[in-house]
Amino acid sequence: MSAYRTLAPWAELFRSGNSVTGIFGVALGSILASQGLPSGDFAIITALHCLSVMTFMFSWNALNDYMDIEIDRINRPDRPSPRGRFLKLQLVGILLLQSLGPLSDSRSLRLP
């Protein structure tokens, strides 16, 4: 099985194209707030915020597909969940795994 064939349904489930806009929003906000490209600790914090926003958007889109699977079978049959690419149990597992991120202790990130 090719990597594309394996990853394409996940990218579609997470709507990765839409989630990239979150990264650009955080990066642009950081550039505007610092009046230039962030550097040092501020660059690390910006990168972590970008990652946080992206994973939040991934999980939100997965949650939306889980909650709306019956509606999407009628209105959006092209999405991976109504097509049967993911079982409801898989979607619950994805949501549980992604919910662990915010529970991690930010103090474990020892910034210089």
Short mmCIF file of N, CA and C in Angstrom, two decimals:
data_model
loop_
_atom_site.label_atom_id
_atom_site.label_comp_id
_atom_site.label_asym_id
_atom_site.label_seq_id
_atom_site.Cartn_x
_atom_site.Cartn_y
_atom_site.Cartn_z
N MET A 1 0.85 -1.18 0.00
CA MET A 1 0.00 0.00 0.00
C MET A 1 0.90 1.24 0.00
N SER A 2 0.62 2.16 -0.89
CA SER A 2 1.45 3.36 -1.00
C SER A 2 1.19 4.32 0.16
N ALA A 3 2.18 5.17 0.40
CA ALA A 3 2.04 6.15 1.48
C ALA A 3 0.89 7.11 1.19
N TYR A 4 0.74 7.49 -0.07
CA TYR A 4 -0.35 8.41 -0.42
C TYR A 4 -1.70 7.77 -0.12
N ARG A 5 -1.83 6.51 -0.49
CA ARG A 5 -3.11 5.83 -0.28
C ARG A 5 -3.42 5.68 1.20
N THR A 6 -2.38 5.56 2.02
CA THR A 6 -2.56 5.44 3.46
C THR A 6 -2.87 6.78 4.10
N LEU A 7 -2.15 7.83 3.69
CA LEU A 7 -2.27 9.13 4.34
C LEU A 7 -3.39 10.01 3.79
N ALA A 8 -3.80 9.78 2.56
CA ALA A 8 -4.81 10.65 1.94
C ALA A 8 -6.12 10.70 2.73
N PRO A 9 -6.66 9.57 3.20
CA PRO A 9 -7.91 9.67 3.98
C PRO A 9 -7.73 10.46 5.28
N TRP A 10 -6.55 10.34 5.90
CA TRP A 10 -6.30 11.09 7.13
C TRP A 10 -6.24 12.58 6.84
N ALA A 11 -5.55 12.95 5.78
CA ALA A 11 -5.47 14.37 5.41
C ALA A 11 -6.85 14.91 5.08
N GLU A 12 -7.67 14.07 4.46
CA GLU A 12 -9.04 14.49 4.14
C GLU A 12 -9.90 14.59 5.40
N LEU A 13 -9.75 13.64 6.32
CA LEU A 13 -10.50 13.67 7.58
C LEU A 13 -10.16 14.92 8.37
N PHE A 14 -8.86 15.22 8.46
CA PHE A 14 -8.42 16.37 9.24
C PHE A 14 -8.59 17.68 8.49
N ARG A 15 -8.95 17.59 7.20
CA ARG A 15 -9.05 18.78 6.34
C ARG A 15 -7.77 19.61 6.48
N SER A 16 -6.67 18.94 6.21
CA SER A 16 -5.36 19.53 6.46
C SER A 16 -5.15 20.84 5.71
N GLY A 17 -5.75 20.99 4.55
CA GLY A 17 -5.63 22.26 3.83
C GLY A 17 -6.22 23.42 4.62
N ASN A 18 -7.36 23.20 5.25
CA ASN A 18 -7.98 24.24 6.08
C ASN A 18 -7.16 24.49 7.34
N SER A 19 -6.59 23.43 7.89
CA SER A 19 -5.84 23.56 9.14
C SER A 19 -4.55 24.35 8.95
N VAL A 20 -4.02 24.35 7.74
CA VAL A 20 -2.81 25.12 7.47
C VAL A 20 -3.09 26.61 7.64
N THR A 21 -4.32 27.04 7.41
CA THR A 21 -4.65 28.45 7.60
C THR A 21 -4.45 28.87 9.05
N GLY A 22 -4.66 27.95 9.98
CA GLY A 22 -4.41 28.24 11.40
C GLY A 22 -2.94 28.52 11.66
N ILE A 23 -2.07 27.76 10.99
CA ILE A 23 -0.63 27.97 11.14
C ILE A 23 -0.26 29.36 10.62
N PHE A 24 -0.78 29.71 9.45
CA PHE A 24 -0.48 31.02 8.89
C PHE A 24 -1.01 32.14 9.78
N GLY A 25 -2.18 31.94 10.36
CA GLY A 25 -2.74 32.95 11.26
C GLY A 25 -1.87 33.19 12.48
N VAL A 26 -1.39 32.11 13.09
CA VAL A 26 -0.52 32.25 14.26
C VAL A 26 0.80 32.89 13.86
N ALA A 27 1.38 32.44 12.75
CA ALA A 27 2.66 32.99 12.31
C ALA A 27 2.53 34.48 11.98
N LEU A 28 1.47 34.84 11.27
CA LEU A 28 1.26 36.25 10.93
C LEU A 28 1.04 37.09 12.19
N GLY A 29 0.25 36.58 13.13
CA GLY A 29 0.05 37.29 14.39
C GLY A 29 1.34 37.49 15.14
N SER A 30 2.20 36.48 15.12
CA SER A 30 3.49 36.58 15.79
C SER A 30 4.39 37.63 15.13
N ILE A 31 4.38 37.63 13.80
CA ILE A 31 5.19 38.62 13.07
C ILE A 31 4.69 40.03 13.34
N LEU A 32 3.38 40.21 13.34
CA LEU A 32 2.82 41.53 13.61
C LEU A 32 3.08 41.97 15.05
N ALA A 33 2.95 41.05 15.99
CA ALA A 33 3.14 41.40 17.41
C ALA A 33 4.59 41.74 17.71
N SER A 34 5.52 41.04 17.07
CA SER A 34 6.93 41.28 17.35
C SER A 34 7.55 42.28 16.38
N GLN A 35 6.77 42.75 15.43
CA GLN A 35 7.22 43.70 14.41
C GLN A 35 8.42 43.17 13.64
N GLY A 36 8.39 41.90 13.33
CA GLY A 36 9.44 41.24 12.56
C GLY A 36 9.36 39.74 12.78
N LEU A 37 10.30 39.03 12.20
CA LEU A 37 10.32 37.58 12.38
C LEU A 37 10.70 37.25 13.82
N PRO A 38 9.97 36.34 14.45
CA PRO A 38 10.32 35.97 15.83
C PRO A 38 11.64 35.22 15.87
N SER A 39 12.36 35.39 16.95
CA SER A 39 13.64 34.69 17.10
C SER A 39 13.79 34.22 18.54
N GLY A 40 14.71 33.31 18.74
CA GLY A 40 14.99 32.80 20.09
C GLY A 40 13.80 32.09 20.69
N ASP A 41 13.55 32.35 21.96
CA ASP A 41 12.44 31.72 22.68
C ASP A 41 11.10 32.05 22.05
N PHE A 42 10.97 33.27 21.53
CA PHE A 42 9.72 33.68 20.91
C PHE A 42 9.42 32.85 19.67
N ALA A 43 10.47 32.46 18.93
CA ALA A 43 10.28 31.60 17.75
C ALA A 43 9.82 30.21 18.17
N ILE A 44 10.39 29.69 19.26
CA ILE A 44 9.98 28.37 19.77
C ILE A 44 8.53 28.42 20.22
N ILE A 45 8.17 29.46 20.95
CA ILE A 45 6.79 29.61 21.42
C ILE A 45 5.83 29.72 20.24
N THR A 46 6.22 30.46 19.21
CA THR A 46 5.39 30.60 18.02
C THR A 46 5.20 29.25 17.33
N ALA A 47 6.28 28.48 17.21
CA ALA A 47 6.19 27.16 16.58
C ALA A 47 5.26 26.24 17.38
N LEU A 48 5.36 26.29 18.70
CA LEU A 48 4.49 25.46 19.54
C LEU A 48 3.03 25.90 19.43
N HIS A 49 2.80 27.20 19.32
CA HIS A 49 1.43 27.68 19.12
C HIS A 49 0.89 27.22 17.77
N CYS A 50 1.73 27.27 16.74
CA CYS A 50 1.32 26.80 15.42
C CYS A 50 0.92 25.32 15.48
N LEU A 51 1.75 24.52 16.14
CA LEU A 51 1.46 23.09 16.28
C LEU A 51 0.17 22.86 17.06
N SER A 52 -0.01 23.64 18.11
CA SER A 52 -1.21 23.51 18.94
C SER A 52 -2.47 23.85 18.15
N VAL A 53 -2.45 24.93 17.42
CA VAL A 53 -3.62 25.34 16.63
C VAL A 53 -3.91 24.30 15.55
N MET A 54 -2.87 23.81 14.89
CA MET A 54 -3.06 22.82 13.84
C MET A 54 -3.68 21.54 14.40
N THR A 55 -3.16 21.02 15.51
CA THR A 55 -3.71 19.78 16.06
C THR A 55 -5.12 20.00 16.61
N PHE A 56 -5.39 21.18 17.15
CA PHE A 56 -6.76 21.48 17.59
C PHE A 56 -7.71 21.44 16.41
N MET A 57 -7.31 22.05 15.30
CA MET A 57 -8.17 22.05 14.13
C MET A 57 -8.35 20.64 13.57
N PHE A 58 -7.29 19.83 13.60
CA PHE A 58 -7.40 18.43 13.18
C PHE A 58 -8.45 17.71 14.01
N SER A 59 -8.33 17.84 15.32
CA SER A 59 -9.26 17.11 16.20
C SER A 59 -10.68 17.66 16.08
N TRP A 60 -10.82 18.95 15.89
CA TRP A 60 -12.16 19.53 15.74
C TRP A 60 -12.83 19.00 14.49
N ASN A 61 -12.09 18.90 13.40
CA ASN A 61 -12.65 18.36 12.16
C ASN A 61 -13.01 16.89 12.31
N ALA A 62 -12.18 16.12 13.02
CA ALA A 62 -12.50 14.71 13.27
C ALA A 62 -13.75 14.59 14.14
N LEU A 63 -13.86 15.45 15.15
CA LEU A 63 -15.05 15.45 16.00
C LEU A 63 -16.29 15.80 15.19
N ASN A 64 -16.16 16.77 14.30
CA ASN A 64 -17.28 17.15 13.44
C ASN A 64 -17.73 15.97 12.59
N ASP A 65 -16.77 15.25 12.01
CA ASP A 65 -17.14 14.09 11.20
C ASP A 65 -17.80 13.01 12.04
N TYR A 66 -17.34 12.83 13.26
CA TYR A 66 -17.94 11.82 14.14
C TYR A 66 -19.38 12.20 14.50
N MET A 67 -19.58 13.46 14.86
CA MET A 67 -20.91 13.90 15.29
C MET A 67 -21.91 13.96 14.13
N ASP A 68 -21.42 14.26 12.94
CA ASP A 68 -22.31 14.47 11.79
C ASP A 68 -22.28 13.32 10.78
N ILE A 69 -21.84 12.14 11.18
CA ILE A 69 -21.67 11.07 10.20
C ILE A 69 -22.98 10.72 9.49
N GLU A 70 -24.09 10.72 10.21
CA GLU A 70 -25.38 10.39 9.58
C GLU A 70 -25.82 11.50 8.63
N ILE A 71 -25.63 12.74 9.02
CA ILE A 71 -25.98 13.88 8.16
C ILE A 71 -25.08 13.91 6.94
N ASP A 72 -23.78 13.62 7.16
CA ASP A 72 -22.82 13.64 6.04
C ASP A 72 -23.09 12.53 5.03
N ARG A 73 -23.72 11.45 5.46
CA ARG A 73 -24.06 10.38 4.50
C ARG A 73 -25.01 10.91 3.43
N ILE A 74 -25.80 11.92 3.79
CA ILE A 74 -26.75 12.52 2.84
C ILE A 74 -26.13 13.75 2.17
N ASN A 75 -25.60 14.67 3.00
CA ASN A 75 -25.15 15.97 2.48
C ASN A 75 -23.71 15.96 1.96
N ARG A 76 -22.83 15.17 2.55
CA ARG A 76 -21.42 15.15 2.16
C ARG A 76 -20.91 13.72 2.03
N PRO A 77 -21.49 12.93 1.12
CA PRO A 77 -21.08 11.53 1.00
C PRO A 77 -19.64 11.36 0.51
N ASP A 78 -19.01 12.45 0.06
CA ASP A 78 -17.63 12.38 -0.42
C ASP A 78 -16.60 12.37 0.71
N ARG A 79 -17.01 12.71 1.93
CA ARG A 79 -16.08 12.72 3.07
C ARG A 79 -15.71 11.28 3.45
N PRO A 80 -14.54 11.10 4.08
CA PRO A 80 -14.07 9.74 4.35
C PRO A 80 -14.95 8.94 5.32
N SER A 81 -15.52 9.57 6.32
CA SER A 81 -16.31 8.82 7.30
C SER A 81 -17.58 8.23 6.69
N PRO A 82 -18.39 9.02 5.96
CA PRO A 82 -19.58 8.43 5.35
C PRO A 82 -19.25 7.37 4.29
N ARG A 83 -18.09 7.50 3.66
CA ARG A 83 -17.67 6.52 2.66
C ARG A 83 -17.22 5.21 3.30
N GLY A 84 -17.07 5.22 4.63
CA GLY A 84 -16.65 4.01 5.32
C GLY A 84 -15.15 3.85 5.46
N ARG A 85 -14.38 4.92 5.21
CA ARG A 85 -12.93 4.85 5.35
C ARG A 85 -12.52 4.74 6.81
N PHE A 86 -13.34 5.24 7.72
CA PHE A 86 -13.06 5.17 9.14
C PHE A 86 -14.29 4.63 9.86
N LEU A 87 -14.05 3.76 10.80
CA LEU A 87 -15.12 3.28 11.66
C LEU A 87 -15.33 4.29 12.78
N LYS A 88 -16.52 4.30 13.37
CA LYS A 88 -16.78 5.22 14.48
C LYS A 88 -15.79 4.98 15.61
N LEU A 89 -15.43 3.73 15.85
CA LEU A 89 -14.48 3.42 16.91
C LEU A 89 -13.11 4.04 16.62
N GLN A 90 -12.69 4.03 15.36
CA GLN A 90 -11.43 4.67 15.00
C GLN A 90 -11.49 6.17 15.26
N LEU A 91 -12.61 6.80 14.93
CA LEU A 91 -12.74 8.24 15.16
C LEU A 91 -12.69 8.56 16.64
N VAL A 92 -13.32 7.72 17.47
CA VAL A 92 -13.26 7.93 18.92
C VAL A 92 -11.82 7.79 19.40
N GLY A 93 -11.10 6.81 18.89
CA GLY A 93 -9.69 6.63 19.26
C GLY A 93 -8.85 7.84 18.88
N ILE A 94 -9.09 8.38 17.70
CA ILE A 94 -8.37 9.58 17.25
C ILE A 94 -8.64 10.73 18.21
N LEU A 95 -9.90 10.93 18.55
CA LEU A 95 -10.27 12.03 19.44
C LEU A 95 -9.65 11.86 20.82
N LEU A 96 -9.64 10.64 21.33
CA LEU A 96 -9.04 10.40 22.65
C LEU A 96 -7.54 10.66 22.63
N LEU A 97 -6.86 10.20 21.59
CA LEU A 97 -5.42 10.43 21.51
C LEU A 97 -5.10 11.92 21.39
N GLN A 98 -5.88 12.64 20.60
CA GLN A 98 -5.61 14.05 20.42
C GLN A 98 -5.99 14.87 21.65
N SER A 99 -6.84 14.35 22.49
CA SER A 99 -7.20 15.08 23.70
C SER A 99 -6.10 15.01 24.75
N LEU A 100 -5.14 14.10 24.58
CA LEU A 100 -4.05 13.98 25.55
C LEU A 100 -3.08 15.15 25.47
N GLY A 101 -2.95 15.76 24.31
CA GLY A 101 -2.01 16.87 24.13
C GLY A 101 -2.21 18.01 25.10
N PRO A 102 -3.42 18.55 25.21
CA PRO A 102 -3.63 19.66 26.15
C PRO A 102 -3.45 19.27 27.61
N LEU A 103 -3.53 17.97 27.89
CA LEU A 103 -3.38 17.53 29.27
C LEU A 103 -1.92 17.46 29.71
N SER A 104 -1.01 17.53 28.74
CA SER A 104 0.41 17.46 29.09
C SER A 104 0.82 18.74 29.82
N ASP A 105 1.77 18.60 30.69
CA ASP A 105 2.22 19.72 31.52
C ASP A 105 3.20 20.57 30.72
N SER A 106 2.86 21.83 30.50
CA SER A 106 3.72 22.71 29.72
C SER A 106 5.05 22.97 30.42
N ARG A 107 5.11 22.73 31.72
CA ARG A 107 6.38 22.94 32.42
C ARG A 107 7.42 21.90 32.04
N SER A 108 6.98 20.82 31.40
CA SER A 108 7.94 19.80 30.97
C SER A 108 8.75 20.29 29.78
N LEU A 109 8.30 21.35 29.12
CA LEU A 109 9.04 21.94 28.02
C LEU A 109 10.06 22.92 28.59
N ARG A 110 11.24 22.47 28.81
CA ARG A 110 12.29 23.30 29.41
C ARG A 110 12.91 24.21 28.35
N LEU A 111 12.38 25.41 28.26
CA LEU A 111 12.94 26.38 27.32
C LEU A 111 14.17 27.02 27.94
N PRO A 112 15.18 27.26 27.11
CA PRO A 112 16.42 27.87 27.65
C PRO A 112 16.20 29.28 28.17
#
